[in-house]
Amino acid sequence: RKLHAPDLAAADDTRLLKGAPIYLVPDQISMVIGPTGCGKSTGLCTLARDYAGRGTPVMLVRFRQSSDDTRTTATTKKADDKTHQNGADDKTHPNGAVDELARLATFVYQQIGYPERHALVMPLLRAVSNWKGVELSLPVEASRLETALGLLIDVACDLGAARMAAAAADEKKAAAADEKKAAAAAPELPLLIFDEVQDLATNSRLAAVGGTHILRSLGTALVAAAVDKPRISAVVAGSSSRVGNALVIKGNRYSPVVVRDPEPDDVKAALAARGYTPDEADRMLRLCGPRLRLLAWPLKGAQPPTVTKFEAVTWAMADASIWEARRGFLAAGWSGKEFCALMDRVETAHAGGARVKDDETLAGVELSSALYTDEYTSLWFQSNLHRQVWQAARHEHTGVDSA
């Protein structure tokens, strides 16, 4: 068995600035969290390249659902008022979610070299699985993805066991030859990285067709393979601490790794290298801070935009993100008034007031397009830009002026 080497150059689509390295904790699952677009995926690609460069088997599986390019996101016209009020969204149709699960399953099978024909015919019928005594009927594609992830972990475990056995044999051989040399370091275990995993549970379309069950199954398998009897190293990453709850990984079985935004001066230097003046760089940072994904267009676009155009497009993108969060809130059965009250409380927290907890009352509410849950389960705006947009556009949601 083997893992096919991932195309890390292609996967690292945000290699803009050198971020802080991500360090793993032995015999625990490393849970990498941070606001959307802060550089988690960039750091994970760097980590994977480091492992691959040392000859260690590594696989990066990314569950990202769509492009976050500000140019395409912001040009999507805001839905009409009726859609906003009802929380309706064409993307909630289950067919697209089922297709997404099928695509992810095919990718995983390809990485472990499993014959695609077998992968297609294995789950011919709808699978029935159990979780805490509750019977769940999963679409074929969901069962196929669950099986693919299980096989991926099995392959990695086999490789890890083989590496440990080879190291033990070498140590025994050296002892038999009475060689007096320093003991060899334990072999580096195969590394599995799962990025943006929270989408399987927080995206209502994917959750409805089995995504939540798949995440729980993945969490159980990773605990067995990386913690209870370590044969692999495992990293799961997401844009909030909700990922731990979705995977049902508790206690000392995981170690949180928080990724922060790059230093503002480093971002300014990168913008200067793209031809922007210091004043223009300052304007961009005042708008959205050093958030890499928001700055992706000026930092890596083939034709960097003018500052004025960047400000307009990025503002529209953040505005659309807040409306998306509102729709998720309404779809979960909450009112528009309650949505505004929550956003106001988060704004107060930013201003130094009491923190807002992402507790069980918000379970099942998808807010990640606008809000971020930190390692202490406190809610914050995804970026300074989102906070500014809420302050300016609050009256559109409440029907009254924000003053």
PDB file of N, CA, C and O in Angstrom, residues 178-217:
ATOM      1  N   ASP A 178      26.491  -5.596  18.292  1.00  0.00           N
ATOM      2  CA  ASP A 178      27.175  -4.929  19.395  1.00  0.00           C
ATOM      3  C   ASP A 178      27.746  -3.585  18.967  1.00  0.00           C
ATOM      4  O   ASP A 178      28.850  -3.204  19.341  1.00  0.00           O
ATOM      5  N   GLU A 179      26.975  -2.896  18.146  1.00  0.00           N
ATOM      6  CA  GLU A 179      27.420  -1.583  17.681  1.00  0.00           C
ATOM      7  C   GLU A 179      27.143  -0.558  18.759  1.00  0.00           C
ATOM      8  O   GLU A 179      26.029  -0.459  19.281  1.00  0.00           O
ATOM      9  N   LYS A 180      28.142   0.189  19.112  1.00  0.00           N
ATOM     10  CA  LYS A 180      28.006   1.226  20.141  1.00  0.00           C
ATOM     11  C   LYS A 180      27.758   2.563  19.452  1.00  0.00           C
ATOM     12  O   LYS A 180      28.679   3.248  19.058  1.00  0.00           O
ATOM     13  N   LYS A 181      26.506   2.859  19.272  1.00  0.00           N
ATOM     14  CA  LYS A 181      26.159   4.141  18.662  1.00  0.00           C
ATOM     15  C   LYS A 181      24.863   4.638  19.269  1.00  0.00           C
ATOM     16  O   LYS A 181      24.109   3.878  19.890  1.00  0.00           O
ATOM     17  N   ALA A 182      24.640   5.911  19.104  1.00  0.00           N
ATOM     18  CA  ALA A 182      23.455   6.515  19.697  1.00  0.00           C
ATOM     19  C   ALA A 182      22.195   5.861  19.148  1.00  0.00           C
ATOM     20  O   ALA A 182      22.139   5.472  17.980  1.00  0.00           O
ATOM     21  N   ALA A 183      21.215   5.730  20.010  1.00  0.00           N
ATOM     22  CA  ALA A 183      19.951   5.139  19.585  1.00  0.00           C
ATOM     23  C   ALA A 183      19.299   6.008  18.516  1.00  0.00           C
ATOM     24  O   ALA A 183      19.294   7.232  18.611  1.00  0.00           O
ATOM     25  N   ALA A 184      18.782   5.344  17.506  1.00  0.00           N
ATOM     26  CA  ALA A 184      18.141   6.071  16.414  1.00  0.00           C
ATOM     27  C   ALA A 184      16.818   6.677  16.888  1.00  0.00           C
ATOM     28  O   ALA A 184      16.136   6.119  17.749  1.00  0.00           O
ATOM     29  N   ALA A 185      16.516   7.824  16.348  1.00  0.00           N
ATOM     30  CA  ALA A 185      15.252   8.467  16.692  1.00  0.00           C
ATOM     31  C   ALA A 185      14.096   7.647  16.146  1.00  0.00           C
ATOM     32  O   ALA A 185      14.229   6.935  15.151  1.00  0.00           O
ATOM     33  N   ALA A 186      12.975   7.714  16.823  1.00  0.00           N
ATOM     34  CA  ALA A 186      11.790   6.998  16.355  1.00  0.00           C
ATOM     35  C   ALA A 186      11.410   7.504  14.970  1.00  0.00           C
ATOM     36  O   ALA A 186      11.545   8.701  14.674  1.00  0.00           O
ATOM     37  N   PRO A 187      10.957   6.613  14.097  1.00  0.00           N
ATOM     38  CA  PRO A 187      10.616   7.046  12.739  1.00  0.00           C
ATOM     39  C   PRO A 187       9.438   8.009  12.741  1.00  0.00           C
ATOM     40  O   PRO A 187       8.546   7.923  13.596  1.00  0.00           O
ATOM     41  N   GLU A 188       9.441   8.941  11.831  1.00  0.00           N
ATOM     42  CA  GLU A 188       8.343   9.888  11.693  1.00  0.00           C
ATOM     43  C   GLU A 188       7.141   9.163  11.104  1.00  0.00           C
ATOM     44  O   GLU A 188       7.259   8.493  10.076  1.00  0.00           O
ATOM     45  N   LEU A 189       6.010   9.259  11.757  1.00  0.00           N
ATOM     46  CA  LEU A 189       4.821   8.543  11.303  1.00  0.00           C
ATOM     47  C   LEU A 189       4.177   9.253  10.119  1.00  0.00           C
ATOM     48  O   LEU A 189       4.307  10.470   9.958  1.00  0.00           O
ATOM     49  N   PRO A 190       3.475   8.512   9.266  1.00  0.00           N
ATOM     50  CA  PRO A 190       2.744   9.147   8.162  1.00  0.00           C
ATOM     51  C   PRO A 190       1.814  10.240   8.690  1.00  0.00           C
ATOM     52  O   PRO A 190       1.219  10.097   9.761  1.00  0.00           O
ATOM     53  N   LEU A 191       1.702  11.305   7.928  1.00  0.00           N
ATOM     54  CA  LEU A 191       0.898  12.456   8.345  1.00  0.00           C
ATOM     55  C   LEU A 191      -0.333  12.594   7.450  1.00  0.00           C
ATOM     56  O   LEU A 191      -0.215  12.654   6.220  1.00  0.00           O
ATOM     57  N   LEU A 192      -1.500  12.642   8.073  1.00  0.00           N
ATOM     58  CA  LEU A 192      -2.751  12.910   7.360  1.00  0.00           C
ATOM     59  C   LEU A 192      -3.262  14.273   7.796  1.00  0.00           C
ATOM     60  O   LEU A 192      -3.408  14.540   8.990  1.00  0.00           O
ATOM     61  N   ILE A 193      -3.534  15.145   6.824  1.00  0.00           N
ATOM     62  CA  ILE A 193      -4.018  16.497   7.082  1.00  0.00           C
ATOM     63  C   ILE A 193      -5.399  16.652   6.454  1.00  0.00           C
ATOM     64  O   ILE A 193      -5.569  16.403   5.253  1.00  0.00           O
ATOM     65  N   PHE A 194      -6.359  17.053   7.243  1.00  0.00           N
ATOM     66  CA  PHE A 194      -7.719  17.277   6.754  1.00  0.00           C
ATOM     67  C   PHE A 194      -8.055  18.752   6.965  1.00  0.00           C
ATOM     68  O   PHE A 194      -8.206  19.214   8.103  1.00  0.00           O
ATOM     69  N   ASP A 195      -8.172  19.488   5.866  1.00  0.00           N
ATOM     70  CA  ASP A 195      -8.364  20.933   5.927  1.00  0.00           C
ATOM     71  C   ASP A 195      -9.816  21.298   5.628  1.00  0.00           C
ATOM     72  O   ASP A 195     -10.471  20.664   4.792  1.00  0.00           O
ATOM     73  N   GLU A 196     -10.306  22.348   6.305  1.00  0.00           N
ATOM     74  CA  GLU A 196     -11.676  22.865   6.123  1.00  0.00           C
ATOM     75  C   GLU A 196     -12.731  21.798   6.412  1.00  0.00           C
ATOM     76  O   GLU A 196     -13.778  21.746   5.766  1.00  0.00           O
ATOM     77  N   VAL A 197     -12.473  20.942   7.415  1.00  0.00           N
ATOM     78  CA  VAL A 197     -13.375  19.826   7.667  1.00  0.00           C
ATOM     79  C   VAL A 197     -14.740  20.269   8.188  1.00  0.00           C
ATOM     80  O   VAL A 197     -15.724  19.540   8.035  1.00  0.00           O
ATOM     81  N   GLN A 198     -14.822  21.448   8.798  1.00  0.00           N
ATOM     82  CA  GLN A 198     -16.087  21.846   9.414  1.00  0.00           C
ATOM     83  C   GLN A 198     -17.204  22.008   8.395  1.00  0.00           C
ATOM     84  O   GLN A 198     -18.377  21.954   8.741  1.00  0.00           O
ATOM     85  N   ASP A 199     -16.856  22.178   7.112  1.00  0.00           N
ATOM     86  CA  ASP A 199     -17.887  22.368   6.095  1.00  0.00           C
ATOM     87  C   ASP A 199     -18.841  21.179   6.006  1.00  0.00           C
ATOM     88  O   ASP A 199     -20.005  21.328   5.639  1.00  0.00           O
ATOM     89  N   LEU A 200     -18.348  19.974   6.321  1.00  0.00           N
ATOM     90  CA  LEU A 200     -19.210  18.806   6.252  1.00  0.00           C
ATOM     91  C   LEU A 200     -20.364  18.886   7.248  1.00  0.00           C
ATOM     92  O   LEU A 200     -21.424  18.303   7.028  1.00  0.00           O
ATOM     93  N   ALA A 201     -20.159  19.622   8.347  1.00  0.00           N
ATOM     94  CA  ALA A 201     -21.210  19.729   9.356  1.00  0.00           C
ATOM     95  C   ALA A 201     -21.900  21.087   9.334  1.00  0.00           C
ATOM     96  O   ALA A 201     -23.112  21.174   9.533  1.00  0.00           O
ATOM     97  N   THR A 202     -21.134  22.163   9.095  1.00  0.00           N
ATOM     98  CA  THR A 202     -21.732  23.492   9.168  1.00  0.00           C
ATOM     99  C   THR A 202     -22.432  23.889   7.872  1.00  0.00           C
ATOM    100  O   THR A 202     -23.303  24.749   7.889  1.00  0.00           O
ATOM    101  N   ASN A 203     -22.047  23.279   6.747  1.00  0.00           N
ATOM    102  CA  ASN A 203     -22.755  23.530   5.495  1.00  0.00           C
ATOM    103  C   ASN A 203     -24.042  22.714   5.523  1.00  0.00           C
ATOM    104  O   ASN A 203     -24.006  21.480   5.554  1.00  0.00           O
ATOM    105  N   SER A 204     -25.173  23.390   5.541  1.00  0.00           N
ATOM    106  CA  SER A 204     -26.455  22.696   5.724  1.00  0.00           C
ATOM    107  C   SER A 204     -26.720  21.672   4.635  1.00  0.00           C
ATOM    108  O   SER A 204     -27.327  20.623   4.886  1.00  0.00           O
ATOM    109  N   ARG A 205     -26.272  21.945   3.408  1.00  0.00           N
ATOM    110  CA  ARG A 205     -26.481  20.986   2.318  1.00  0.00           C
ATOM    111  C   ARG A 205     -25.726  19.698   2.577  1.00  0.00           C
ATOM    112  O   ARG A 205     -26.260  18.597   2.430  1.00  0.00           O
ATOM    113  N   LEU A 206     -24.448  19.810   2.953  1.00  0.00           N
ATOM    114  CA  LEU A 206     -23.633  18.622   3.182  1.00  0.00           C
ATOM    115  C   LEU A 206     -24.077  17.885   4.443  1.00  0.00           C
ATOM    116  O   LEU A 206     -24.084  16.648   4.476  1.00  0.00           O
ATOM    117  N   ALA A 207     -24.435  18.627   5.490  1.00  0.00           N
ATOM    118  CA  ALA A 207     -24.886  17.983   6.721  1.00  0.00           C
ATOM    119  C   ALA A 207     -26.140  17.159   6.474  1.00  0.00           C
ATOM    120  O   ALA A 207     -26.304  16.066   7.029  1.00  0.00           O
ATOM    121  N   ALA A 208     -27.030  17.685   5.622  1.00  0.00           N
ATOM    122  CA  ALA A 208     -28.303  17.009   5.369  1.00  0.00           C
ATOM    123  C   ALA A 208     -28.143  15.690   4.630  1.00  0.00           C
ATOM    124  O   ALA A 208     -29.016  14.816   4.712  1.00  0.00           O
ATOM    125  N   VAL A 209     -27.054  15.513   3.901  1.00  0.00           N
ATOM    126  CA  VAL A 209     -26.866  14.279   3.139  1.00  0.00           C
ATOM    127  C   VAL A 209     -25.791  13.384   3.756  1.00  0.00           C
ATOM    128  O   VAL A 209     -25.236  12.520   3.088  1.00  0.00           O
ATOM    129  N   GLY A 210     -25.491  13.602   5.026  1.00  0.00           N
ATOM    130  CA  GLY A 210     -24.591  12.689   5.717  1.00  0.00           C
ATOM    131  C   GLY A 210     -23.279  13.276   6.172  1.00  0.00           C
ATOM    132  O   GLY A 210     -22.451  12.559   6.745  1.00  0.00           O
ATOM    133  N   GLY A 211     -23.042  14.561   5.953  1.00  0.00           N
ATOM    134  CA  GLY A 211     -21.759  15.150   6.296  1.00  0.00           C
ATOM    135  C   GLY A 211     -21.436  15.083   7.776  1.00  0.00           C
ATOM    136  O   GLY A 211     -20.298  14.795   8.161  1.00  0.00           O
ATOM    137  N   THR A 212     -22.439  15.322   8.641  1.00  0.00           N
ATOM    138  CA  THR A 212     -22.203  15.282  10.081  1.00  0.00           C
ATOM    139  C   THR A 212     -21.788  13.885  10.528  1.00  0.00           C
ATOM    140  O   THR A 212     -20.854  13.713  11.316  1.00  0.00           O
ATOM    141  N   HIS A 213     -22.460  12.878  10.007  1.00  0.00           N
ATOM    142  CA  HIS A 213     -22.109  11.497  10.351  1.00  0.00           C
ATOM    143  C   HIS A 213     -20.696  11.159   9.891  1.00  0.00           C
ATOM    144  O   HIS A 213     -19.927  10.514  10.617  1.00  0.00           O
ATOM    145  N   ILE A 214     -20.327  11.608   8.683  1.00  0.00           N
ATOM    146  CA  ILE A 214     -18.993  11.328   8.160  1.00  0.00           C
ATOM    147  C   ILE A 214     -17.923  11.938   9.062  1.00  0.00           C
ATOM    148  O   ILE A 214     -16.895  11.314   9.347  1.00  0.00           O
ATOM    149  N   LEU A 215     -18.154  13.163   9.532  1.00  0.00           N
ATOM    150  CA  LEU A 215     -17.184  13.803  10.416  1.00  0.00           C
ATOM    151  C   LEU A 215     -17.028  13.039  11.723  1.00  0.00           C
ATOM    152  O   LEU A 215     -15.920  12.865  12.228  1.00  0.00           O
ATOM    153  N   ARG A 216     -18.136  12.596  12.295  1.00  0.00           N
ATOM    154  CA  ARG A 216     -18.054  11.824  13.535  1.00  0.00           C
ATOM    155  C   ARG A 216     -17.290  10.523  13.315  1.00  0.00           C
ATOM    156  O   ARG A 216     -16.479  10.122  14.152  1.00  0.00           O
ATOM    157  N   SER A 217     -17.556   9.874  12.205  1.00  0.00           N
ATOM    158  CA  SER A 217     -16.848   8.645  11.878  1.00  0.00           C
ATOM    159  C   SER A 217     -15.359   8.905  11.701  1.00  0.00           C
ATOM    160  O   SER A 217     -14.507   8.133  12.170  1.00  0.00           O
TER     161      SER A 217
END
